[in-house]
Short mmCIF file of C-alpha atoms in Angstrom, two decimals:
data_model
loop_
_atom_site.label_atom_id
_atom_site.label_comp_id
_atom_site.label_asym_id
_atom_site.label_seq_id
_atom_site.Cartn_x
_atom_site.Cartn_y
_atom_site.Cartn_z
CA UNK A 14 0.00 0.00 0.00
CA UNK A 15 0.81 3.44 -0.52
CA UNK A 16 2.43 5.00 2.74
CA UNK A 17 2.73 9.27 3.31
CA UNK A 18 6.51 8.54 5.78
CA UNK A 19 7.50 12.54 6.08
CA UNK A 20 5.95 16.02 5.93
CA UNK A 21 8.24 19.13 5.30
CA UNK A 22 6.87 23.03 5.79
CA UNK A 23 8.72 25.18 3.69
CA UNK A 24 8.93 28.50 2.78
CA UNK A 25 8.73 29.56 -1.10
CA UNK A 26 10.20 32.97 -1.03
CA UNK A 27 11.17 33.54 -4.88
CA UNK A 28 14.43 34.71 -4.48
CA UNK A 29 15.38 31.92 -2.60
CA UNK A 30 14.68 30.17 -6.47
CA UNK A 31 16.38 33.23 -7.98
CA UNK A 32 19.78 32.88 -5.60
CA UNK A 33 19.88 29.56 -6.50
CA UNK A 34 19.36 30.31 -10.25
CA UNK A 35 22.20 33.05 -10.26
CA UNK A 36 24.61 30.31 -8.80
CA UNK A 37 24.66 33.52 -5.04
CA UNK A 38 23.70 30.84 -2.67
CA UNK A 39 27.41 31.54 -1.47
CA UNK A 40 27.48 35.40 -0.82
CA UNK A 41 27.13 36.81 2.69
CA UNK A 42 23.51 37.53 2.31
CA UNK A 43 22.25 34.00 1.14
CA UNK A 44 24.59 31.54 3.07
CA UNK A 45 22.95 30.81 6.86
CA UNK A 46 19.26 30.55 4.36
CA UNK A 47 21.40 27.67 2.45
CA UNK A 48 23.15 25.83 5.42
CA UNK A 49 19.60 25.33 6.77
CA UNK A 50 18.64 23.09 3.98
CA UNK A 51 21.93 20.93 4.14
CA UNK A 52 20.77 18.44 6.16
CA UNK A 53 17.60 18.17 4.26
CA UNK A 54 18.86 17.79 1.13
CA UNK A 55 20.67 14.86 2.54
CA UNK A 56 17.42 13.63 4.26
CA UNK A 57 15.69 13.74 0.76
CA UNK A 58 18.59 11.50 -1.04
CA UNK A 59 18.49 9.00 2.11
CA UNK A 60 14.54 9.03 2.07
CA UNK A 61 13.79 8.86 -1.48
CA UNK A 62 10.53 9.21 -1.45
CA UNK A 63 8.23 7.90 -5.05
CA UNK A 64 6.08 10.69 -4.88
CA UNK A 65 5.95 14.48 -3.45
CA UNK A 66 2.44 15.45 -2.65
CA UNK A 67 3.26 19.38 -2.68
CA UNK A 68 0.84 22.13 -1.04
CA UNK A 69 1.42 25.19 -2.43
CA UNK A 70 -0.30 28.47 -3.29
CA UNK A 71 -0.67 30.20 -7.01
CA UNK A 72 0.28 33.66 -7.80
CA UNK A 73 -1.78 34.80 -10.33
CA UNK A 74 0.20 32.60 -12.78
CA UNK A 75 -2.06 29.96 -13.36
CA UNK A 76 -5.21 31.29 -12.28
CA UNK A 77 -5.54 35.34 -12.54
CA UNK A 78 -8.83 37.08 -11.29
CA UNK A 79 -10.72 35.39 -13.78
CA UNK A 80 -11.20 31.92 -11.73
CA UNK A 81 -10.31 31.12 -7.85
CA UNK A 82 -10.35 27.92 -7.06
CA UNK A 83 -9.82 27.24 -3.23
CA UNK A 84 -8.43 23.82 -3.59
CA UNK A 85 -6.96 22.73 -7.06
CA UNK A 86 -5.44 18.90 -7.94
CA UNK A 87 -2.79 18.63 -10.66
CA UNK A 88 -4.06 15.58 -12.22
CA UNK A 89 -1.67 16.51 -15.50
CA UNK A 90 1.24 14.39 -17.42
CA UNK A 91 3.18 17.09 -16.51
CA UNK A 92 3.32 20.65 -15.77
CA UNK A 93 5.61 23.32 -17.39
CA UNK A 94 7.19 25.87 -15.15
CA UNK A 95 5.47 29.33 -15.93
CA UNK A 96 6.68 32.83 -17.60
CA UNK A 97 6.37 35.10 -14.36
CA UNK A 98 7.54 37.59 -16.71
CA UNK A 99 10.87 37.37 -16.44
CA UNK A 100 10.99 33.94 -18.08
CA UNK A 101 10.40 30.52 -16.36
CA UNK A 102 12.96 29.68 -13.59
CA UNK A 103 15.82 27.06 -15.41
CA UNK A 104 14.56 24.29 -14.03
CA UNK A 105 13.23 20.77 -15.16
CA UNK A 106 9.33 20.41 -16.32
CA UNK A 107 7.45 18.73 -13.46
CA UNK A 108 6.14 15.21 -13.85
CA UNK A 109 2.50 14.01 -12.35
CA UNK A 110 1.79 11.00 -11.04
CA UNK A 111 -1.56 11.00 -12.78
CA UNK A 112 -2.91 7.29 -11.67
CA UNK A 113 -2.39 8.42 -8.03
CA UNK A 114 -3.63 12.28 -8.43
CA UNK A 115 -7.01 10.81 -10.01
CA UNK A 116 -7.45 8.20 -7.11
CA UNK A 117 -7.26 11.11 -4.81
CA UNK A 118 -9.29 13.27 -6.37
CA UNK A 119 -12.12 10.69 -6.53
CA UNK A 120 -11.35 9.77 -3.02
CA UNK A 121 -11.02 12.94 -1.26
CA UNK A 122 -14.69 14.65 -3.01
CA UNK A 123 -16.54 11.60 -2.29
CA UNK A 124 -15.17 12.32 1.03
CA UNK A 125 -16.79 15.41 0.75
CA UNK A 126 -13.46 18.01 0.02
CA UNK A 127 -15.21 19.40 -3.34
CA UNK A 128 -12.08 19.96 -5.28
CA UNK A 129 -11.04 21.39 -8.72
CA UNK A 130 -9.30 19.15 -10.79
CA UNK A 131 -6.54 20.92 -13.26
CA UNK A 132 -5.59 18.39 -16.53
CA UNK A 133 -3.85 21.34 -17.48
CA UNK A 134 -1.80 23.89 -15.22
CA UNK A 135 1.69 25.62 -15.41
CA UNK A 136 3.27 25.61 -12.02
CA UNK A 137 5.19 29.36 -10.62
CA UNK A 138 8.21 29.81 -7.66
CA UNK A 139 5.39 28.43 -5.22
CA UNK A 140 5.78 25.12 -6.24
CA UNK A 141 9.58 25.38 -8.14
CA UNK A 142 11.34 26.93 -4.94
CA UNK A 143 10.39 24.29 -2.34
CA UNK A 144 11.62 21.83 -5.06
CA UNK A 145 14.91 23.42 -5.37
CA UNK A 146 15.30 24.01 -1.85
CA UNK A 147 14.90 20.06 -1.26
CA UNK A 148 16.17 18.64 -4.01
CA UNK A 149 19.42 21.06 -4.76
CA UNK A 150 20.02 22.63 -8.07
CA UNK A 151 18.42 20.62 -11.38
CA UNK A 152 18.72 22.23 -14.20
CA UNK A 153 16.04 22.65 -17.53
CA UNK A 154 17.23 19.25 -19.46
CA UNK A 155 17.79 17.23 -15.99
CA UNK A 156 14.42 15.89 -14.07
CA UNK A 157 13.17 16.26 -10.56
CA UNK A 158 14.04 13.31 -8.30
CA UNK A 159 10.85 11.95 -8.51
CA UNK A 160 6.84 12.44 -9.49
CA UNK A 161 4.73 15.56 -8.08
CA UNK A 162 1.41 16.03 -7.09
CA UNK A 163 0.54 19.91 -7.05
CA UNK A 164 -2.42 21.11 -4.66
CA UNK A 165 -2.54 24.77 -5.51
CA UNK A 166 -4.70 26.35 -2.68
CA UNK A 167 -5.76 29.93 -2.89
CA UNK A 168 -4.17 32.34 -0.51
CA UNK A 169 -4.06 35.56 -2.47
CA UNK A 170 -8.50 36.21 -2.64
CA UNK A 171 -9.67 36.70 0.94
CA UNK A 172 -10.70 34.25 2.21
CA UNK A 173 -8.08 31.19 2.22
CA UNK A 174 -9.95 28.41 3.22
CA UNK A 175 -9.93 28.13 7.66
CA UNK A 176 -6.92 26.24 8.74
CA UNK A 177 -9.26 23.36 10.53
CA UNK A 178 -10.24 22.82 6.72
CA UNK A 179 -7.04 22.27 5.24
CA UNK A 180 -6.54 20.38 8.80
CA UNK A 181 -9.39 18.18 7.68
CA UNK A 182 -8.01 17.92 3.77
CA UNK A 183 -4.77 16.75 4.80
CA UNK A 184 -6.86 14.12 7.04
CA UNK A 185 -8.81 13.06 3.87
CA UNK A 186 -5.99 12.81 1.46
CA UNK A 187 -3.84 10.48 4.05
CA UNK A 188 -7.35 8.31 3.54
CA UNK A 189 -6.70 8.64 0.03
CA UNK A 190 -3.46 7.70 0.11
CA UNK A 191 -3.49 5.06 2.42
CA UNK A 192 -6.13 2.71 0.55
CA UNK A 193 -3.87 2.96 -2.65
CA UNK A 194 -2.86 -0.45 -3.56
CA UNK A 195 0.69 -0.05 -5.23
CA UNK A 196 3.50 -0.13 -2.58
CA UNK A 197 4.73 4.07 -2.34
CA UNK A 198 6.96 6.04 -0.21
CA UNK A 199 4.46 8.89 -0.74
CA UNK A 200 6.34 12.44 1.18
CA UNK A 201 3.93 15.60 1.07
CA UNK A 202 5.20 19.02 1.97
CA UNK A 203 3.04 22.29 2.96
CA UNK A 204 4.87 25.08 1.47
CA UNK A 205 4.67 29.33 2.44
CA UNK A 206 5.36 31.56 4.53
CA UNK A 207 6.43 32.22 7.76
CA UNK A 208 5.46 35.96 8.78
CA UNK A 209 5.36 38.49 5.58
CA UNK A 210 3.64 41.47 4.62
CA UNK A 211 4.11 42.52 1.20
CA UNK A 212 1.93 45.30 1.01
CA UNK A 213 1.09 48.82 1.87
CA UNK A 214 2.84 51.06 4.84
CA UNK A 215 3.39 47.75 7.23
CA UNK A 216 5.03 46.26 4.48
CA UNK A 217 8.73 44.21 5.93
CA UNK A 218 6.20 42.78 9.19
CA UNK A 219 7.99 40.14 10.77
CA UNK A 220 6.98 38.32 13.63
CA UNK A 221 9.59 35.85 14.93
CA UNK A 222 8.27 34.62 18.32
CA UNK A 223 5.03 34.29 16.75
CA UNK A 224 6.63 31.91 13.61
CA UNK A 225 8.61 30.31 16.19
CA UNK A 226 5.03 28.86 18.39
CA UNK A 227 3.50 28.67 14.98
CA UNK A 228 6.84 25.47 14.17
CA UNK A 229 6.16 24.40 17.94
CA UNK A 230 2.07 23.71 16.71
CA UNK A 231 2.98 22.38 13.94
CA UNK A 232 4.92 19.45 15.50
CA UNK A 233 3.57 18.76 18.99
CA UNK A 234 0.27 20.17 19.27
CA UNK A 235 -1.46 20.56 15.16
CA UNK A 236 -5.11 20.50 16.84
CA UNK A 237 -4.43 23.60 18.38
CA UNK A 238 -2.44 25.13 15.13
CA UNK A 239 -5.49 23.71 13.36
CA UNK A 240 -7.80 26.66 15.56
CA UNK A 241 -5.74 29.25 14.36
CA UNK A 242 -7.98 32.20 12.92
CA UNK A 243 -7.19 34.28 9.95
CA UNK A 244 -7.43 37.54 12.10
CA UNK A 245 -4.25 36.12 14.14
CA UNK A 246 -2.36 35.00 11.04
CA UNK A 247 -3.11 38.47 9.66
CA UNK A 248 -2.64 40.65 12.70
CA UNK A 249 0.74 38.78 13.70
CA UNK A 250 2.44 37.37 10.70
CA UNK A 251 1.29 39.73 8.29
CA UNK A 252 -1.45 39.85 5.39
CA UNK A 253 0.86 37.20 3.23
CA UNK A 254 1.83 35.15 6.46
CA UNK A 255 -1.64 33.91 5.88
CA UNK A 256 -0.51 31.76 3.37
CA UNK A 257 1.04 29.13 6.36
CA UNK A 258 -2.37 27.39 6.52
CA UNK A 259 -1.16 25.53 3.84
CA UNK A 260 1.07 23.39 6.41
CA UNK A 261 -2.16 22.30 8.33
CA UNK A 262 -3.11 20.50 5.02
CA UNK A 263 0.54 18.73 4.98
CA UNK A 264 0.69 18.08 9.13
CA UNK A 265 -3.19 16.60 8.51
CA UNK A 266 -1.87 13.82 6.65
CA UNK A 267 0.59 13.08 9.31
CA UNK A 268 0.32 11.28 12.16
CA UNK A 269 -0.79 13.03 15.46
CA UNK A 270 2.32 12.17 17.13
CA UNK A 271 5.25 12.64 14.41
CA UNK A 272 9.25 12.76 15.08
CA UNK A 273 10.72 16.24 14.48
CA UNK A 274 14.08 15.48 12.34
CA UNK A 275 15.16 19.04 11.65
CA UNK A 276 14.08 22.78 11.86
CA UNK A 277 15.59 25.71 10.59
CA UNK A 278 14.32 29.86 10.86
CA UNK A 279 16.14 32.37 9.37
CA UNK A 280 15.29 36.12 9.23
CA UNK A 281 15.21 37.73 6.24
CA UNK A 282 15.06 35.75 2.72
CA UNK A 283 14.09 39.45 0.92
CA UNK A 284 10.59 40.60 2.88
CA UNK A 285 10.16 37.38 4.22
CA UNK A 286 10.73 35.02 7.22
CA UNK A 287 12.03 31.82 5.97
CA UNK A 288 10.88 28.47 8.05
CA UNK A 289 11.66 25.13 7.34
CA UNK A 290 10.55 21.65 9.31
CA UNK A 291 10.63 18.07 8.70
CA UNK A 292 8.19 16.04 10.57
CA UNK A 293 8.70 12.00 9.99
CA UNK A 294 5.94 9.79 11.00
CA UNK A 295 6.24 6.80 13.59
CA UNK A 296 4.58 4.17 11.28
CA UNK B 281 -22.40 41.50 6.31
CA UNK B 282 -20.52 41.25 9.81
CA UNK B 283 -18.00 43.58 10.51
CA UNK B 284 -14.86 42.96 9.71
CA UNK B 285 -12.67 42.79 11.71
CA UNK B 286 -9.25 42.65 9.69
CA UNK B 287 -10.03 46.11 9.07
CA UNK B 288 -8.64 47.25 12.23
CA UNK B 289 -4.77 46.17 11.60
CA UNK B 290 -3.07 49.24 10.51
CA UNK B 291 -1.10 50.23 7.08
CA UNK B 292 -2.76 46.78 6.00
CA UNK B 293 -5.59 46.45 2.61
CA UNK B 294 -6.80 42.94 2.92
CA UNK B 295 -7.73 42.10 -0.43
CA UNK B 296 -11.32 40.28 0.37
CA UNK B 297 -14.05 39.94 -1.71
CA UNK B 298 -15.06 43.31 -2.25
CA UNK B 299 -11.96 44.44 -2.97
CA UNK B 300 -11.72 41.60 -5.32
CA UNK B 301 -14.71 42.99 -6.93
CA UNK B 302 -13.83 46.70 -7.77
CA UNK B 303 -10.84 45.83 -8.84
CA UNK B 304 -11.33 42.75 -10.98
CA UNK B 305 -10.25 45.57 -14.08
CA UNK B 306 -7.50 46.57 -12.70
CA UNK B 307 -5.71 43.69 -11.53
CA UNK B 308 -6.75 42.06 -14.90
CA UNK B 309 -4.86 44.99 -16.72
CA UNK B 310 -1.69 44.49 -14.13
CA UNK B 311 -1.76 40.67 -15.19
CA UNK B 312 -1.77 41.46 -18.19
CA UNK B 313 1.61 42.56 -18.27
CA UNK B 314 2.73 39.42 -17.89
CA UNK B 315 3.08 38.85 -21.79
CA UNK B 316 5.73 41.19 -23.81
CA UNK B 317 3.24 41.85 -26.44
CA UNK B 318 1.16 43.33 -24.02
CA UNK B 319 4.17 45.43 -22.00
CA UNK B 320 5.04 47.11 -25.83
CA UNK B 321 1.30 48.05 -26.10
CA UNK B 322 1.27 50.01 -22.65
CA UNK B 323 5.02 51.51 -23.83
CA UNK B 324 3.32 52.48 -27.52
CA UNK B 325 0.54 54.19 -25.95
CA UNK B 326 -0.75 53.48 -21.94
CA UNK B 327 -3.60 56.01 -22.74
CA UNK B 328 -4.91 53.61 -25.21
CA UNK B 329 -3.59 50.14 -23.62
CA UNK B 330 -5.18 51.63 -20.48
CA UNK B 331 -8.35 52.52 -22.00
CA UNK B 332 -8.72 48.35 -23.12
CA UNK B 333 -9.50 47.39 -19.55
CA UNK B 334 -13.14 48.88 -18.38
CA UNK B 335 -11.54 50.16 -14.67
CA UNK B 336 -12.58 53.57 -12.78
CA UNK B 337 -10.89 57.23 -13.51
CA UNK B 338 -9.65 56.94 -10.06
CA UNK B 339 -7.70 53.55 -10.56
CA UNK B 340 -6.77 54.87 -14.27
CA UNK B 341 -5.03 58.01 -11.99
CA UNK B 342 -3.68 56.02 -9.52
CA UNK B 343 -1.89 54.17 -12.35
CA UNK B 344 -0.94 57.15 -14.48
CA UNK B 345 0.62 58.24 -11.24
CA UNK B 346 2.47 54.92 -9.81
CA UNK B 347 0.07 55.70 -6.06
CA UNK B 348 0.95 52.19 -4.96
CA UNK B 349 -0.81 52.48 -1.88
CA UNK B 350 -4.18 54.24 -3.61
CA UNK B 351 -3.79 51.18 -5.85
CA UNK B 352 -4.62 48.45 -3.24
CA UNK B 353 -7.11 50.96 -1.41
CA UNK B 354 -8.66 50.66 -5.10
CA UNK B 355 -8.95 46.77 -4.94
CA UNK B 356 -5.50 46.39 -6.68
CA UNK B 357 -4.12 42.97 -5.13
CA UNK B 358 0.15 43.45 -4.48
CA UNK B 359 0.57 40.41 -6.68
CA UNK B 360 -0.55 42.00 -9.63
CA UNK B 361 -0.11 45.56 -8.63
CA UNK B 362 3.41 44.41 -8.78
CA UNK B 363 3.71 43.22 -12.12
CA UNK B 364 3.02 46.94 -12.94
CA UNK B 365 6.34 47.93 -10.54
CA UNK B 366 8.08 45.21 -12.42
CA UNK B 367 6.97 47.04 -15.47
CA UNK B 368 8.96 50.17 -14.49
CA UNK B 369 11.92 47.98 -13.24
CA UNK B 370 11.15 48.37 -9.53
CA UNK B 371 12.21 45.61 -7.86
CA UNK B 372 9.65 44.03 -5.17
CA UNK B 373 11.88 45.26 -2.25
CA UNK B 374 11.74 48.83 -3.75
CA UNK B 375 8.16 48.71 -4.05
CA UNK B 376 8.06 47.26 -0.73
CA UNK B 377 10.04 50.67 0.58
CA UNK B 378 7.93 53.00 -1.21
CA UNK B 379 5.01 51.47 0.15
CA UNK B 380 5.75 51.75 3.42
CA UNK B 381 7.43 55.38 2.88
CA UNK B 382 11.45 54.73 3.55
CA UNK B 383 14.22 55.27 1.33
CA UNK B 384 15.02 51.91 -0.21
CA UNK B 385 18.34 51.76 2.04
CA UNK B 386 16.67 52.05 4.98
CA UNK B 387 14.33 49.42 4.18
CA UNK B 388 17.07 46.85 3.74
CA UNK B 389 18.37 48.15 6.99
CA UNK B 390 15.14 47.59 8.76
CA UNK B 391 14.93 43.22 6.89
CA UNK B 392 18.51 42.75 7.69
CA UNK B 393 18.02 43.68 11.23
CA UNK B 394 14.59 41.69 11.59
CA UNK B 395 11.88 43.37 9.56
CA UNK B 396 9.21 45.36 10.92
CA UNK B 397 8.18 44.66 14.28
CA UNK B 398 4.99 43.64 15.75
CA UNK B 399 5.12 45.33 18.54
CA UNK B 400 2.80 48.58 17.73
CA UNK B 401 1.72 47.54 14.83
CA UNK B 402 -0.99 45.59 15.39
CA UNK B 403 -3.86 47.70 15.94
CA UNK B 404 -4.77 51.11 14.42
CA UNK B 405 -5.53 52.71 17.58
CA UNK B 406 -1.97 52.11 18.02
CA UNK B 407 -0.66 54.05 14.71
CA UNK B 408 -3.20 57.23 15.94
CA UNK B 409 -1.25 57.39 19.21
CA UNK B 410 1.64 57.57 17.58
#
C-alpha cells in the first residue's frame, strides 16, 4: 500500500529560487538561508521518497482574477514551469503522477473536500522553490528526483480556506493515500510563509516569536495550530503570512504524534521570514 | 455582512471579496503585463492600452501616477499591482520601501536587522497614538 513517511513546511520565497538560479547561494547575504537546507537535502537522497504530494499556493500565474479555485489537484502528465515575466525559472518540467492524483481526487470529493481538478496547469516559484530548496540545483534538461502532485490552494482572494479545513483535507488525502494499492513512499510538503507582509505602509512585518510557536504547533500540538484564525495569522504574521495554513493541510496527513528530524528559521530571505521543518511519522 | 474585523490592523488592505470585486479591471490589466506583447502596447501608448481594460478614472489616476498604496485601497491585489512595478523595473523590495514610505536603504536596513516589528503595529488605535 501506498504509505505518506514525512511532511516538510517550507517557505517559497522567490528569491530563494532566484539565488539559486544566479549560482549567489554563497554570498554573505544568502549563506545561513542555504546551510539550513543541508541536512535536508541529505534527508531527501536517504529518504527517497516515489512521490511528493506538494501544497502550495498560485500567484496569479495559473489562475488570474478570472477563476479562484480554493483547492486545485494537478491531475496533468506534466506541468511546465510558468513565464512570471521574467521567463520561467531554469529548471526541469514537473512530472504528475496521474494514476495516483485521479485516485485522490475521486477519493477525497466523495469524502466530501469538493475539489477542482486541473488536466492542465503551469506551475510558478510556489511550487519550483520548495523543489529546489529540497532537491538542490536541477537544471532545464535534468528531471526532478521523482513524481509531483501539485495542490494549488488559494491564498491571495480573501478568504483562504480556515486552517481546521485544510486540517481536515490533509486528514482526507492520508485516507486517500493510504487505501492505494501499489507499494509508495508517498512524502507531502506544505509550502509558504512564515510571517510576511508585502503590502502597503506595514510592508517588511515580521513576527519571529510568533513563527517560532507557529513550528512548535505544527509538530507537537497541530489541533491547536489547526484553531488558528485568519485575524491572528493576519494581525501577527502579516497579510501574506496567511498563506502558512497551507502546512495544516501537509501536518493533517501526518500522524498526530510525528518525530521532528530538523528545523531551521532564518530572518530575512528578501521581505520574508524563511521556516523550514521536517516532521517524519512513527509508522 | 458582519463587521470585519481585519479592518482594524493598521497600514494593512486585505484584499477580500469586495476588494476583489472593484478591482477585478485593474488587476486584470496588471496581469496582463505578464506577456511582452502586451508590456510594448502600454510603452506604444498606456492612454490607449489603459483605455482596453473597463476600470474607474480613479484607478486609471492612480496608475498614471504609480500611487501604490491608492492602488490596493482601489482593490489592486500586491501580486498584480506588482507586475506593474516590475513594469517600471522596480524591484519588489523597492516597491516594498515605497510602500511603506522609507528610502530603499533604509528598508534593507530595517529586513537585515529583523523586519518590521509587531510590537505597535498591530492595531490602528496604536498608529493614531503615535
Amino acid at each position: 500500500m501506498a504509505k505518506i513517511t514525512a511532511g516538510v513546511g517550507c517557505s517559497h520565497v522567490p528569491a530563494i529560487g532566484i539565488a539559486m538560479d544566479q549560482k549567489i547561494t554563497n554570498q554573505e547575504y544568502w549563506k545561513p538561508v542555504f546551510e539550513g537546507f543541508e541536512f535536508s537535502r541529505q534527508w531527501m537522497k536517504e529518504n527517497s521518497p516515489d512521490i511528493i504530494f506538494l501544497v502550495y499556493n498560485d500567484h496569479c500565474t495559473a489562475f488570474d482574477a478570472s477563476c479562484i479555485p480554493t483547492f486545485a489537484l494537478g491531475c496533468a502528465a506534466e506541468f511546465k514551469p510558468a513565464d512570471e515575466g521574467w521567463g520561467p525559472r531554469p529548471v526541469p518540467v514537473v512530472k504528475g503522477h496521474q494514476q495516483l492524483a485521479s485516485h485522490i481526487a475521486q477519493s477525497v470529493i466523495l469524502d466530501e473536500f469538493d475539489l477542482t481538478i486541473m488536466n492542465e496547469m503551469e506551475v510558478d516559484h510556489g511550487l519550483t522553490v520548495p523543489l529546489s530548496i529540497m532537491c538542490g540545483d536541477h537544471g532545464r534538461d535534468d528531471s526532478w528526483p521523482c513524481p509531483v502532485i501539485p495542490l494549488a490552494v488559494n491564498v491571495v482572494q480573501y478568504p483562504p480556506p480556515t486552517g481546521n479545513r485544510c486540517y481536515q483535507l490533509g486528514k482526507a488525502i492520508r485516507r486517500a493515500i493510504d487505501s492505494y494499492d501499489e507499494d509508495l513512499n508517498v512524502m507531502i510538503f506544505g509550502t509558504g510563509g512564515m510571517s510576511h507582509q508585502l503590502q502597503a505602509e506595514r510592508a517588511g512585518l515580521i513576527n519571529a516569536e510568533w513563527d517560532k510557536r507557529f513550528l512548535n504547533m505544527i509538530a507537537n500540538d497541530p489541533d491547536g495550530a489547526s484553531k488558528i484564525q485568519h485575524l491572528e495569522y493576519i494581525r501577527e504574521a502579516g497579510s501574506e503570512g496567511i498563506e502558512m495554513v497551507m502546512w495544516l493541510v501537509m501536518r493533517g496527513a501526518l500522524d498526530d504524534k510525528v518525530t521532528e528530524v530538523h528545523r531551521h528559521y532564518h530572518v530575512p530571505a528578501s521581505n520574508t521570514a524563511v521556516g523550514h521543518i521536517i516532521l517524519e511519522n512513527r509508522e | 455582512m458582519a463587521e470585519k474585523d481585519y479592518e482594524d490592523i493598521p497600514g494593512t488592505y486585505v484584499f477580500d471579496a469586495d476588494r476583489a470585486r472593484v478591482g477585478y479591471h485593474l488587476n486584470q490589466f496588471c496581469i496582463s503585463l505578464q506577456t511582452e506583447k502586451n508590456r510594448g502596447a502600454l510603452r506604444d501608448d498606456p492612454e490607449a492600452y489603459m483605455a482596453t481594460f473597463p476600470m474607474t478614472e480613479p484607478q486609471r489616476q492612480a496608475i498614471r501616477e504609480r500611487a501604490w498604496n491608492r492602488l490596493l485601497e482601489l482593490g489592486g491585489n500586491i501580486y498584480y499591482t506588482s507586475k506593474l512595478a516590475a513594469f517600471d523595473g522596480i524591484v519588489f523590495q523597492d516597491l516594498a520601501a515605497e510602500m511603506s514610505g522609507v528610502s530603499r536603504d533604509d528598508y534593507r536596513k530595517m529586513m537585515l536587522e529583523g523586519g518590521r516589528s509587531i510590537e505597535g503595529n498591530r492595531s490602528k488605535s496604536e498608529w493614531k497614538a503615535k
